[in-house]
CSV table of C-alpha atoms in Angstrom, one decimal:
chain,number,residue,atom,x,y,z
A,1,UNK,CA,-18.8,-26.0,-33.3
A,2,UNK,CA,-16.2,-23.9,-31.0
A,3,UNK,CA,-15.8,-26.0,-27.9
A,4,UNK,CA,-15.6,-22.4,-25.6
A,5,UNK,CA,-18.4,-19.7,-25.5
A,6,UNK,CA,-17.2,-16.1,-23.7
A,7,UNK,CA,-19.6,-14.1,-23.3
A,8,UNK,CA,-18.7,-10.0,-23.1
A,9,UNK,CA,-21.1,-7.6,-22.3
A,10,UNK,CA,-20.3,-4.2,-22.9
A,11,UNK,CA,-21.9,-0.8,-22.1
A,12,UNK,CA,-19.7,2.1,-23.4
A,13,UNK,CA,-16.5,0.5,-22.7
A,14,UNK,CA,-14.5,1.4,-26.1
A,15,UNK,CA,-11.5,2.8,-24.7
A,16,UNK,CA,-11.1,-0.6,-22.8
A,17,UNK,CA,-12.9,-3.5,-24.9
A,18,UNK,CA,-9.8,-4.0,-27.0
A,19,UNK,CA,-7.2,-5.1,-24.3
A,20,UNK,CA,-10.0,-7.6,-23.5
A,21,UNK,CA,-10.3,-9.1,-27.1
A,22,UNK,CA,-6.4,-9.0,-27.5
A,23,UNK,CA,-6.5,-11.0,-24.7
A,24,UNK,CA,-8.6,-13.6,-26.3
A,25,UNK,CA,-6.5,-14.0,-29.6
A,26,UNK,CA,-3.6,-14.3,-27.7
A,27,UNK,CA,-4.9,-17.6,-25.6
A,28,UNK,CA,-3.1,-20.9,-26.3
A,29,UNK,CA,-6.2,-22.3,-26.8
A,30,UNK,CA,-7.5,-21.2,-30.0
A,31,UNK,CA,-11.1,-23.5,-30.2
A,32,UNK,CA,-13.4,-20.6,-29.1
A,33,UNK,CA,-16.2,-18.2,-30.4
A,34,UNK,CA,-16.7,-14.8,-28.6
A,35,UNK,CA,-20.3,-13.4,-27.8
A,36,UNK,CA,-20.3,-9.4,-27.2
A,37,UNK,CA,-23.1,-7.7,-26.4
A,38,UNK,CA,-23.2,-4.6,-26.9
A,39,UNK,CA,-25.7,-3.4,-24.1
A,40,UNK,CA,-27.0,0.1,-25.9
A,41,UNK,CA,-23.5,2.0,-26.1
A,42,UNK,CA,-23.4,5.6,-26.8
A,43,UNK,CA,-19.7,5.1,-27.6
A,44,UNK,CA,-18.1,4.0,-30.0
A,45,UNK,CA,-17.9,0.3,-29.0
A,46,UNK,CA,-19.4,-0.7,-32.4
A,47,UNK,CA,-16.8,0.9,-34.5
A,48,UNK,CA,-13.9,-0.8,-32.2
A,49,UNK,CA,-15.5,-4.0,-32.1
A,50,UNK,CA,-15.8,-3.9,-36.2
A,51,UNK,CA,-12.3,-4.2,-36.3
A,52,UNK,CA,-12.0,-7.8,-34.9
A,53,UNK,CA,-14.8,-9.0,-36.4
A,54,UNK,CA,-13.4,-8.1,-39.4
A,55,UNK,CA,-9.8,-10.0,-38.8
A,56,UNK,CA,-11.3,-12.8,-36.9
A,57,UNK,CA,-14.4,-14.5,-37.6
A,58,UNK,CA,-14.8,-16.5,-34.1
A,59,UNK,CA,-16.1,-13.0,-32.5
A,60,UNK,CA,-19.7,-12.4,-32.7
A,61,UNK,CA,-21.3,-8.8,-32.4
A,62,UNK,CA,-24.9,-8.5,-31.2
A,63,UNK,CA,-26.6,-5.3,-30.5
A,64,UNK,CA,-29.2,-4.6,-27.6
A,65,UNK,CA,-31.5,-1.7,-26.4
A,66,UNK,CA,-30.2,-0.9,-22.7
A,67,UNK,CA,-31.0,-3.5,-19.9
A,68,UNK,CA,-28.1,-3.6,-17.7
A,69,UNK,CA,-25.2,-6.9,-17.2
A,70,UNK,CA,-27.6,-9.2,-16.3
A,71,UNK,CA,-29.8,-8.7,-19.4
A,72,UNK,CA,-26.4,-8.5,-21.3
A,73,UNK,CA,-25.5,-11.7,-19.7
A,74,UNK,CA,-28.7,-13.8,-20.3
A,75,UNK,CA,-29.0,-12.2,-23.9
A,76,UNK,CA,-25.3,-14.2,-24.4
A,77,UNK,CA,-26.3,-17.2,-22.7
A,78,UNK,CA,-29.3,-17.5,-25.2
A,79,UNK,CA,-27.0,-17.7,-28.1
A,80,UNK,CA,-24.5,-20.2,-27.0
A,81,UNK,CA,-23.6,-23.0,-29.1
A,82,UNK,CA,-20.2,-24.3,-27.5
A,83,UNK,CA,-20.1,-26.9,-24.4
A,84,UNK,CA,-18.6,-24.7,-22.1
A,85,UNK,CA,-19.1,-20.6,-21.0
A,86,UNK,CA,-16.9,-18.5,-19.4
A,87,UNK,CA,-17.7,-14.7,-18.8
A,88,UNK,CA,-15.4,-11.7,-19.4
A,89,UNK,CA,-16.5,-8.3,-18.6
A,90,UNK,CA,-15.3,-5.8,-21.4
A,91,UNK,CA,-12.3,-4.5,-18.9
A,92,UNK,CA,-11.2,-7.6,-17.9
A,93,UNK,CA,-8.3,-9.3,-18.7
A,94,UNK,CA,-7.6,-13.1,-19.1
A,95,UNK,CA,-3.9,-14.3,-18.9
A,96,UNK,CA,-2.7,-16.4,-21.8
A,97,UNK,CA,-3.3,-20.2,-20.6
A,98,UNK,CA,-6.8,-19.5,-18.9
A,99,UNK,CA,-9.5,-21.0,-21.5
A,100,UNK,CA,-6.9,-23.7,-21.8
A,101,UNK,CA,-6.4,-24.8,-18.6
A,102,UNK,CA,-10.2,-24.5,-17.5
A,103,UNK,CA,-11.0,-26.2,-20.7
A,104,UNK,CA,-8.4,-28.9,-19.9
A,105,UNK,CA,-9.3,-29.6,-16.1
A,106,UNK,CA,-13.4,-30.0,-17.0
A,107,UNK,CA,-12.7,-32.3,-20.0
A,108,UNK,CA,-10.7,-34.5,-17.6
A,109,UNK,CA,-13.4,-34.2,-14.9
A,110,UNK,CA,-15.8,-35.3,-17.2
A,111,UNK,CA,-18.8,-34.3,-15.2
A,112,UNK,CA,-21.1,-31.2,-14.8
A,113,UNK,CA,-18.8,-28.6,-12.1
A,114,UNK,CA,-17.9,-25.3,-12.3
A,115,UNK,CA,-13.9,-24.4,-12.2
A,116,UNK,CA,-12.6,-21.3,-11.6
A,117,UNK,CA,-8.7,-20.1,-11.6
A,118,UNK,CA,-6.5,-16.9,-9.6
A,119,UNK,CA,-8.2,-13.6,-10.0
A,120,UNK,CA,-5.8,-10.7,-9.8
A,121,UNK,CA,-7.3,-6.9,-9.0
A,122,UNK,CA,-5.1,-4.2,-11.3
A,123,UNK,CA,-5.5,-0.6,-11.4
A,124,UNK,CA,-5.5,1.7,-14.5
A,125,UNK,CA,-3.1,3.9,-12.0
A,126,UNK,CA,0.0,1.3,-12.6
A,127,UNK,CA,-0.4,0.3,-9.3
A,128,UNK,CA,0.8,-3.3,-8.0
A,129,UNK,CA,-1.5,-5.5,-8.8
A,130,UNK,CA,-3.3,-7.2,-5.9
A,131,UNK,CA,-4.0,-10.8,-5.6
A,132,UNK,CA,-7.2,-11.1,-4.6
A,133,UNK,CA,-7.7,-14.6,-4.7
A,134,UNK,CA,-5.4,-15.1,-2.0
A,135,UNK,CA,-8.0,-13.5,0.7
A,136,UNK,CA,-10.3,-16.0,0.3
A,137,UNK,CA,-7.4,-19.3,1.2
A,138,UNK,CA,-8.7,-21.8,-1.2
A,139,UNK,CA,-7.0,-25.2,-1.2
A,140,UNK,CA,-6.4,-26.5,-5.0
A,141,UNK,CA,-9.1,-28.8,-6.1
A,142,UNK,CA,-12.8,-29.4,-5.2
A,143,UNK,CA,-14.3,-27.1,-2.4
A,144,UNK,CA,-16.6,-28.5,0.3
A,145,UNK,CA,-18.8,-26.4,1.7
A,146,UNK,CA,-18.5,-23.9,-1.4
A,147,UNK,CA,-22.4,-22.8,-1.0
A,148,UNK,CA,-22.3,-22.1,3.1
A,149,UNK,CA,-18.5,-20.0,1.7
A,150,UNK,CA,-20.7,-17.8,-0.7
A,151,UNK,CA,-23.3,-17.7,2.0
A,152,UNK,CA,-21.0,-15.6,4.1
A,153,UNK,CA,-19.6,-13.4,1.7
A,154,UNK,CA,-19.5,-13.1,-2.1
A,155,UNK,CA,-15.6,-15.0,-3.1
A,156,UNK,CA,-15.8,-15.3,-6.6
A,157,UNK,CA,-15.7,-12.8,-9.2
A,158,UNK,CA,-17.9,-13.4,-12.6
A,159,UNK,CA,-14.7,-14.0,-14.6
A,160,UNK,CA,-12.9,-16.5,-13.1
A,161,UNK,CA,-15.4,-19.6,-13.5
A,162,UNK,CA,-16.0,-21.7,-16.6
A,163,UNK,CA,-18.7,-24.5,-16.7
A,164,UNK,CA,-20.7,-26.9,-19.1
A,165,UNK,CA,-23.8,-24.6,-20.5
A,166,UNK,CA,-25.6,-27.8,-19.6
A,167,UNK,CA,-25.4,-26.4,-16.2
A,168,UNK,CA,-27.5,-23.4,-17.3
A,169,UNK,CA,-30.0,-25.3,-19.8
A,170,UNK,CA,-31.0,-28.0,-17.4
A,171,UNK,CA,-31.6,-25.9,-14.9
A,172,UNK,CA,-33.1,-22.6,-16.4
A,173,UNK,CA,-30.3,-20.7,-14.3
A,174,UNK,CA,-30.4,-17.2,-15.1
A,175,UNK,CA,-29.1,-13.5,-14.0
A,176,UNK,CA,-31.5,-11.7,-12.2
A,177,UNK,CA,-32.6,-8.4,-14.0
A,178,UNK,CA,-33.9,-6.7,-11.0
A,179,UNK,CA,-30.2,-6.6,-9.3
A,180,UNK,CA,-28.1,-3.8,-10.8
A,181,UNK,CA,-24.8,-5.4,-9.2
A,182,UNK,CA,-24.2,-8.6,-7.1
A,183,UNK,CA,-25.8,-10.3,-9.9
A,184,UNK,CA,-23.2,-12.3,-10.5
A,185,UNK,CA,-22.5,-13.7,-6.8
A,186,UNK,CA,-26.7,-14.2,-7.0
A,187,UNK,CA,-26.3,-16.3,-9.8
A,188,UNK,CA,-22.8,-18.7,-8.4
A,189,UNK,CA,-25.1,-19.2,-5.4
A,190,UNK,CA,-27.5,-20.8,-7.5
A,191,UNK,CA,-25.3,-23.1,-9.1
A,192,UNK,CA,-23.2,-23.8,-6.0
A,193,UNK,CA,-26.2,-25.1,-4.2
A,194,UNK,CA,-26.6,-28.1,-6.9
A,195,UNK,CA,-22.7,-28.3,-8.3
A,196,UNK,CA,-19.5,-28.7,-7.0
A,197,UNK,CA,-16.9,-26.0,-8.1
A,198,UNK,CA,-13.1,-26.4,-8.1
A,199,UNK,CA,-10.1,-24.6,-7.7
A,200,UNK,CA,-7.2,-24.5,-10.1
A,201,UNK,CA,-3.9,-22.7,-10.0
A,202,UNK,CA,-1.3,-22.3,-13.3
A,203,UNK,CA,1.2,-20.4,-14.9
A,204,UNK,CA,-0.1,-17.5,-16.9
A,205,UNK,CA,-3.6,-18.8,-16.2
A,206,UNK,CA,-5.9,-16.1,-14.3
A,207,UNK,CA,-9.3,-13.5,-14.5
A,208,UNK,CA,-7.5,-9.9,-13.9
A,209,UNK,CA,-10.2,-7.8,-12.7
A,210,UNK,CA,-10.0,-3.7,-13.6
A,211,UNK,CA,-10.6,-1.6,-10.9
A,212,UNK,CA,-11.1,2.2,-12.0
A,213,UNK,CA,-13.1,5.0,-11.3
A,214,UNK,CA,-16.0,3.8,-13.5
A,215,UNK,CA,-16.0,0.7,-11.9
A,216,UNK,CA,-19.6,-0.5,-10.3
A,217,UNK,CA,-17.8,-1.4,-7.4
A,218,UNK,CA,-17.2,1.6,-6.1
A,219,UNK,CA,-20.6,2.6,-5.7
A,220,UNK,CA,-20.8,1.7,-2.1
A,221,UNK,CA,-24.6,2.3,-2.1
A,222,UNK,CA,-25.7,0.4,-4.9
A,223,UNK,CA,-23.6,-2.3,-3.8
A,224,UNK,CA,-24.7,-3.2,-0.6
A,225,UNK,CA,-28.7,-2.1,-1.7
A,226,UNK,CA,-28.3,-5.2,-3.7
A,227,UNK,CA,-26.1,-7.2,-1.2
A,228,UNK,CA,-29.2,-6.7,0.6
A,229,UNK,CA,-32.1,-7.7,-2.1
A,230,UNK,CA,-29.6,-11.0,-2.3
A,231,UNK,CA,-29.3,-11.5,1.4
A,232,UNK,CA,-32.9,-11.6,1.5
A,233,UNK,CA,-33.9,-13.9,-1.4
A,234,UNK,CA,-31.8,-16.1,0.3
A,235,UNK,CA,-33.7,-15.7,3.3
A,236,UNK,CA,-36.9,-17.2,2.0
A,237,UNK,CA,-35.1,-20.5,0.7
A,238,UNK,CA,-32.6,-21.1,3.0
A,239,UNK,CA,-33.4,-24.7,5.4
A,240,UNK,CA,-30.2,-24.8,7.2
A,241,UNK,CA,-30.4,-23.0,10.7
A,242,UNK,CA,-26.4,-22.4,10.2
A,243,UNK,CA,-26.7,-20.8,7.1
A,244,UNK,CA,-29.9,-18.7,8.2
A,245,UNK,CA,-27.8,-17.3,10.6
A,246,UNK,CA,-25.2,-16.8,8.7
A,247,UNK,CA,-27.2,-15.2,6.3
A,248,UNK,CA,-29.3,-13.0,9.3
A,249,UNK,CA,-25.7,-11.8,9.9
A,250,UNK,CA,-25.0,-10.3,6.9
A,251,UNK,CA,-28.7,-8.9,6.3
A,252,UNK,CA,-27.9,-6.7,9.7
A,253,UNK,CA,-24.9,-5.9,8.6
A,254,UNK,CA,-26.1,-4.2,5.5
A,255,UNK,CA,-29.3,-2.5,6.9
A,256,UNK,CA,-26.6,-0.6,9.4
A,257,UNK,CA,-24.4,0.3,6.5
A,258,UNK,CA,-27.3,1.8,4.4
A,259,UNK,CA,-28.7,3.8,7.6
A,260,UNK,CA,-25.6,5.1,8.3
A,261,UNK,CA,-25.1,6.1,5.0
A,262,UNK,CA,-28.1,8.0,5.0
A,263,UNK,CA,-27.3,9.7,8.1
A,264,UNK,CA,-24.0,10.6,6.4
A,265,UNK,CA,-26.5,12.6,3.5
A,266,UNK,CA,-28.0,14.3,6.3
A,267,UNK,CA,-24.4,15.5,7.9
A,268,UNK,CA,-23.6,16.8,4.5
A,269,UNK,CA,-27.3,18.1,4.0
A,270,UNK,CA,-28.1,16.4,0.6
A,271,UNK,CA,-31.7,16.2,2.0
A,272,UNK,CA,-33.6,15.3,-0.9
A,273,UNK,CA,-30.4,12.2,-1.3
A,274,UNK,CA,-31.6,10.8,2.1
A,275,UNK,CA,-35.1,10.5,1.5
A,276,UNK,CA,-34.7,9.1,-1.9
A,277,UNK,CA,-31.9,6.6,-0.3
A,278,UNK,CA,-34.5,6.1,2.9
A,279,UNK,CA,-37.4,5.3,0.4
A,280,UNK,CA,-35.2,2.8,-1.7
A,281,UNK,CA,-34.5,1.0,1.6
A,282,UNK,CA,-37.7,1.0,2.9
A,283,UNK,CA,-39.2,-0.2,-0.5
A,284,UNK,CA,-36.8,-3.4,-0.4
A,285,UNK,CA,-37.1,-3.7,3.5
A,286,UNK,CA,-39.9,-2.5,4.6
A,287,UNK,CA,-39.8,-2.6,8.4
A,288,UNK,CA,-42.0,-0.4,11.0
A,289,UNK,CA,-39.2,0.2,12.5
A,290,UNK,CA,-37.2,2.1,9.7
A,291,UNK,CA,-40.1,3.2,8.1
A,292,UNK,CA,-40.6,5.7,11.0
A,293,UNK,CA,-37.8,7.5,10.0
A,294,UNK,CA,-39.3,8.7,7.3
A,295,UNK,CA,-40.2,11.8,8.5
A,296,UNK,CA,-38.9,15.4,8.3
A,297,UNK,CA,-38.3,15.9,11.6
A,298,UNK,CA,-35.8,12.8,11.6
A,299,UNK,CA,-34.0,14.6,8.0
A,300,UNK,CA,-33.5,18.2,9.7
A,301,UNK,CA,-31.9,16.2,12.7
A,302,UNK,CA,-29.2,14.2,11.6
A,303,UNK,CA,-27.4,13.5,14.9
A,304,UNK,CA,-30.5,12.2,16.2
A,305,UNK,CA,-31.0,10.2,13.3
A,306,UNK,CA,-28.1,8.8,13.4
A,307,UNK,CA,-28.6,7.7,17.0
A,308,UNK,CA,-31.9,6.4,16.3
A,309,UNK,CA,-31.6,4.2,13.1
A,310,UNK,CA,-29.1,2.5,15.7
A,311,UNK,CA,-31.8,1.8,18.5
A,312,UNK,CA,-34.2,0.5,15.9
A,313,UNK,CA,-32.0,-1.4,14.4
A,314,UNK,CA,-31.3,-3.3,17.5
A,315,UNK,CA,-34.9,-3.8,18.5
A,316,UNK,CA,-35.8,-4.9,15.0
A,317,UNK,CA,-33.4,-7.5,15.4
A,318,UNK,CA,-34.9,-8.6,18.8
A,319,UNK,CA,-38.2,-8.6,17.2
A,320,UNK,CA,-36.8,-10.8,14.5
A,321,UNK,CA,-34.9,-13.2,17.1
């Protein structure tokens, strides 16, 4: 039995999903299987994967109809057999020492925690690369506090962690289907309101994140719709008058960024954009307040819309205060 499970889920990703199984053969620690999930590609991921499995028994190939990274994810999860997970997405990139140095740190630990290493941005462009992990000033070792941390903004990218699966089968922890990004930062704030996480920093040892075109990351809508459907499951089991705050903060702070960004349709007359955006919103946050501007008189003025998604957005949070 493989002592590492990483699990790769991969939606028309062919042209990349080979760097991020090189990657794997070339780690110093060799006691791993590899789980990809191939999430209904219209590419040719099959026929690239094929290859490795091929040379290299320790990579598993599973097919799936369509259901997104969280489906992907859980569909992994379910066929783990190691005692620790990590997760790569199929552009990522994990520097040579990572599985061993996670591996190394837990087994010394000896108890259920999450550790997670340096994540690194890149850029197909040749760009520098950007240390990301450096934004968020994390002292080496155990974090306190890590829950109220994720709580005020998402820190922690879904490739850096690894953990014992025991984490996930004593607890039922899954990725929520219903969020189309953000599903990853939904699911550490699960686990980092039961378990401590730690931070570890090593040679040749860190998650390098792809950032492209294609990436989901820059779809600035879809990002902060579901920072929002996040923000407010947190709302309804949050205790802690600090964090509810906290929490409130962020939950104005994306309602203004998605009215604004509706107004911005508007400007650029993509009508029938606005309403659908307007209606998405309203169907995940459905206020009075924002519902009246669903009307047409509001989508053929969008100065005034503009001006008035701002007034109701500051008596709506009145109301709510």
């Amino acid at each position: 039995m493989p002592k590492i499970s990483i699990i790769i889920p991969a939606y028309n990703y062919a042209h990349y999903i080979s760097q991020s199984l090189d990657c794997l053969i070339n780690q110093t620690f060799k006691d791993w299987e590899c789980i990809i999930v191939d999430d209904g590609s219209l590419d040719n991921t099959k026929q690239v994967v094929e290859i490795y499995l091929n040379k290299d028994s320790r990579f598993k190939y599973y097919f799936k109809q369509n259901g997104g990274l969280s489906s992907a994810r859980n569909f992994g999860i379910d066929r783990v057999v190691s005692k620790y997970v990590c997760f790569l997405d199929a552009d990522d990139i994990l520097e040579p020492n990572f599985l061993f140095c996670s591996f190394y740190f837990l087994e010394n630990l000896n108890k259920e925690a999450v550790v997670f290493q340096k994540f690194i941005k890149f850029f197909d462009d040749k760009s520098s690369d950007y240390l990301w992990y450096k934004d968020y000033n994390y002292n080496i070792g155990f974090q306190s506090n890590f829950f109220q941390r994720l709580v005020i903004n998402n820190s922690l990218p879904p490739c850096s962690p690894m953990f014992p699966i025991s984490i996930i089968k004593n607890n039922n922890f899954r990725f929520d289907e219903t969020l189309t990004s953000y599903e990853d930062w939904d699911f550490w704030l699960k686990i980092a309101e039961k378990y401590p996480f730690y931070f570890i920093e090593n040679d040749n040892s860190a998650a390098r994140v792809r950032f492209h075109s294609n990436s989901m990351s820059t779809n600035n809508w879809r990002m902060d719709i579901n920072q929002l459907k996040v923000r407010l499951k947190l709302n309804n089991t949050l205790v802690n008058s600090n964090l509810i705050s906290i929490n409130y903060i962020g939950i104005e702070s994306c309602v203004k960024t998605l009215l604004y960004s509706i107004a911005d349709c508007l400007d650029n007359k993509e009508i029938n954009n606005a309403k659908s955006k307007l209606l998405q919103l309203i169907e995940i946050y459905p206020h009075k307040k924002i519902k009246i501007l669903n009307k047409n008189f509001f989508y053929s003025h969008p100065k005034l819309f503009r001006k008035t998604s701002w007034i109701l957005w500051e008596r709506i949070k009145n109301i709510i205060k």
